[in-house]
Amino acid sequence: MTTSSGSQARSSRELGTADAVTVGAAAMIGAGVFAVFAPAADEAGAWMWVALLIAAVVAYCNATSSARLAARHPESGGTYVYGRERLGELWGYIAGWAFIVGKTASCAAMALTFAAYAAPEWSRPLALAAVVGLTAVNYVGVRTSAGLARVLLVTVLAVLGAVAAVGLGGSEADPGHLAINTHWPGFFGLLGAAGMLFFAFAGYARIATLGGEVRDPATTIPRAIAISLIGVLTVYLLVGTAAVTVLGHGRLADSQAPLADTVVAAGWPQLTPLVSVGAALASLGALMALILGVSRIVAAMADDGHLPRALAAVHERFGGPHRAELAVGAVVCLIVLVADVRGAIGFSAFGVLVYYTVTNASALRLGPRENRPPLLVPVVGLAGCVVLAFSLPLQSVVVGVLAIGAGVGVWALRRMVLDRH
């Protein structure tokens, strides 16, 4: 078992269930909900609700496995650490590389979502400006606080509540659009949509990192995971129902800014600026946190020698891994230039699903005295991640496999060089 003598080990246990639920919900309810319903409707059509439930079940299994592993390995790095300790160096590396690949694409998706709502006619230049600006903010050491995250959560929930209210309560709502006895999208369509919707639940594992900060973590963390996931699923069901009943699956699938289009079609165009502000805040907040998180994993892998060691350098004045931050920002800018929101979401979902595949495989290696979750949880999580990953749109799967394969090839080449010396 890995122990920690750092801040996490010394932190006081002050957070209760309500606090942990707030942290989890704030991490999940972000920009994804403003963008993901359109590609999901395109893939699954009227069966989008079934896809949403599948995504929620897989997210619950992943979060539970993450929580049990975090309790045994209370150090930064997530599944990069769990895979290395439980499965071997290669699997830890694959998890870290998949995280970098998936979350870097998430950064691009967040930037493009922000631009689609703020100024769609200037989407790529505005998305690039957002990435450059927030990379600069992270570079000089500015950090978002827990208080800011809560303010952001309340603001975004208010916007989503307004969308749901005008969509479901207006005369344009047609409950007939909710029927699922129409065209069957096929298993690839259904599961591909579930993989897309999985993107909107990203962030739930944040609860798993609170082991040293909550009271009675063995009880509080599993309870907080369940409550937050159920709460977020309820929000997504309400907002998605509003969008579908007003726009129908066809118009929703074609939308670039689905929630803005929902309020316009519902007869409330005056709410469009509110929705745009909500999407912008959610997107920029998520983008800032993602750039921060990815750069730290890049620095950790560089410090271990899996990436160029120069990327592990820490700025003498600002205290952050400045070269890793600049490298991540540059790669995100390249993705923004060549991808659209849907492509970025699909690619991101593939990488993150590979990451959680390793998480669940690591959880299977927990012993009976290590608070191992019920066997069904990591088994369903592992199988669900694999199935959803390879049910995503073909382009996302191909690019994802090539990206993960390239990472494994670099690892193998490095091992060969080290073995020869």
Tab-separated table of N, CA, C and O in Angstrom, residues 90 93-94 97 401-416:
chain	number	residue	atom	x	y	z
A	90	LEU	N	3.502	-0.843	-17.386
A	90	LEU	CA	2.897	-0.555	-18.687
A	90	LEU	C	1.462	-0.064	-18.533
A	90	LEU	O	1.056	0.898	-19.186
A	93	TYR	N	1.283	3.395	-17.287
A	93	TYR	CA	1.638	4.298	-18.386
A	93	TYR	C	0.475	4.474	-19.351
A	93	TYR	O	0.170	5.602	-19.777
A	94	ILE	N	-0.189	3.376	-19.724
A	94	ILE	CA	-1.324	3.455	-20.649
A	94	ILE	C	-2.417	4.348	-20.065
A	94	ILE	O	-3.014	5.176	-20.773
A	97	TRP	N	-1.209	7.977	-20.268
A	97	TRP	CA	-1.213	8.444	-21.652
A	97	TRP	C	-2.647	8.629	-22.158
A	97	TRP	O	-2.948	9.616	-22.829
A	401	VAL	N	-7.372	4.768	-31.215
A	401	VAL	CA	-6.498	3.598	-31.222
A	401	VAL	C	-5.097	3.983	-31.698
A	401	VAL	O	-4.086	3.545	-31.126
A	402	LEU	N	-5.020	4.808	-32.740
A	402	LEU	CA	-3.714	5.244	-33.239
A	402	LEU	C	-2.962	6.047	-32.182
A	402	LEU	O	-1.747	5.871	-32.000
A	403	ALA	N	-3.674	6.924	-31.466
A	403	ALA	CA	-3.022	7.751	-30.449
A	403	ALA	C	-2.525	6.901	-29.285
A	403	ALA	O	-1.382	7.062	-28.820
A	404	ILE	N	-3.378	5.981	-28.803
A	404	ILE	CA	-2.954	5.106	-27.702
A	404	ILE	C	-1.832	4.185	-28.166
A	404	ILE	O	-0.847	3.956	-27.448
A	405	GLY	N	-1.960	3.655	-29.396
A	405	GLY	CA	-0.920	2.786	-29.937
A	405	GLY	C	0.413	3.486	-30.068
A	405	GLY	O	1.470	2.902	-29.786
A	406	ALA	N	0.383	4.754	-30.495
A	406	ALA	CA	1.623	5.519	-30.605
A	406	ALA	C	2.284	5.670	-29.242
A	406	ALA	O	3.514	5.550	-29.110
A	407	GLY	N	1.462	5.910	-28.225
A	407	GLY	CA	2.009	6.031	-26.871
A	407	GLY	C	2.650	4.745	-26.399
A	407	GLY	O	3.734	4.751	-25.794
A	408	VAL	N	1.984	3.613	-26.659
A	408	VAL	CA	2.539	2.316	-26.269
A	408	VAL	C	3.835	2.045	-27.031
A	408	VAL	O	4.803	1.507	-26.475
A	409	GLY	N	3.878	2.431	-28.309
A	409	GLY	CA	5.094	2.248	-29.093
A	409	GLY	C	6.266	3.022	-28.522
A	409	GLY	O	7.397	2.512	-28.461
A	410	VAL	N	6.008	4.254	-28.077
A	410	VAL	CA	7.072	5.060	-27.458
A	410	VAL	C	7.554	4.389	-26.180
A	410	VAL	O	8.763	4.332	-25.899
A	411	TRP	N	6.607	3.853	-25.380
A	411	TRP	CA	6.988	3.174	-24.142
A	411	TRP	C	7.867	1.951	-24.448
A	411	TRP	O	8.884	1.731	-23.792
A	412	ALA	N	7.456	1.164	-25.441
A	412	ALA	CA	8.212	-0.047	-25.784
A	412	ALA	C	9.608	0.305	-26.289
A	412	ALA	O	10.601	-0.356	-25.937
A	413	LEU	N	9.706	1.346	-27.100
A	413	LEU	CA	11.010	1.767	-27.607
A	413	LEU	C	11.912	2.220	-26.467
A	413	LEU	O	13.108	1.887	-26.424
A	414	ARG	N	11.332	2.953	-25.540
A	414	ARG	CA	12.115	3.418	-24.385
A	414	ARG	C	12.609	2.235	-23.563
A	414	ARG	O	13.756	2.212	-23.099
A	415	ARG	N	11.746	1.224	-23.358
A	415	ARG	CA	12.152	0.059	-22.595
A	415	ARG	C	13.283	-0.692	-23.283
A	415	ARG	O	14.220	-1.174	-22.632
A	416	MET	N	13.214	-0.779	-24.607
A	416	MET	CA	14.281	-1.460	-25.350
A	416	MET	C	15.617	-0.745	-25.165
A	416	MET	O	16.664	-1.375	-24.953
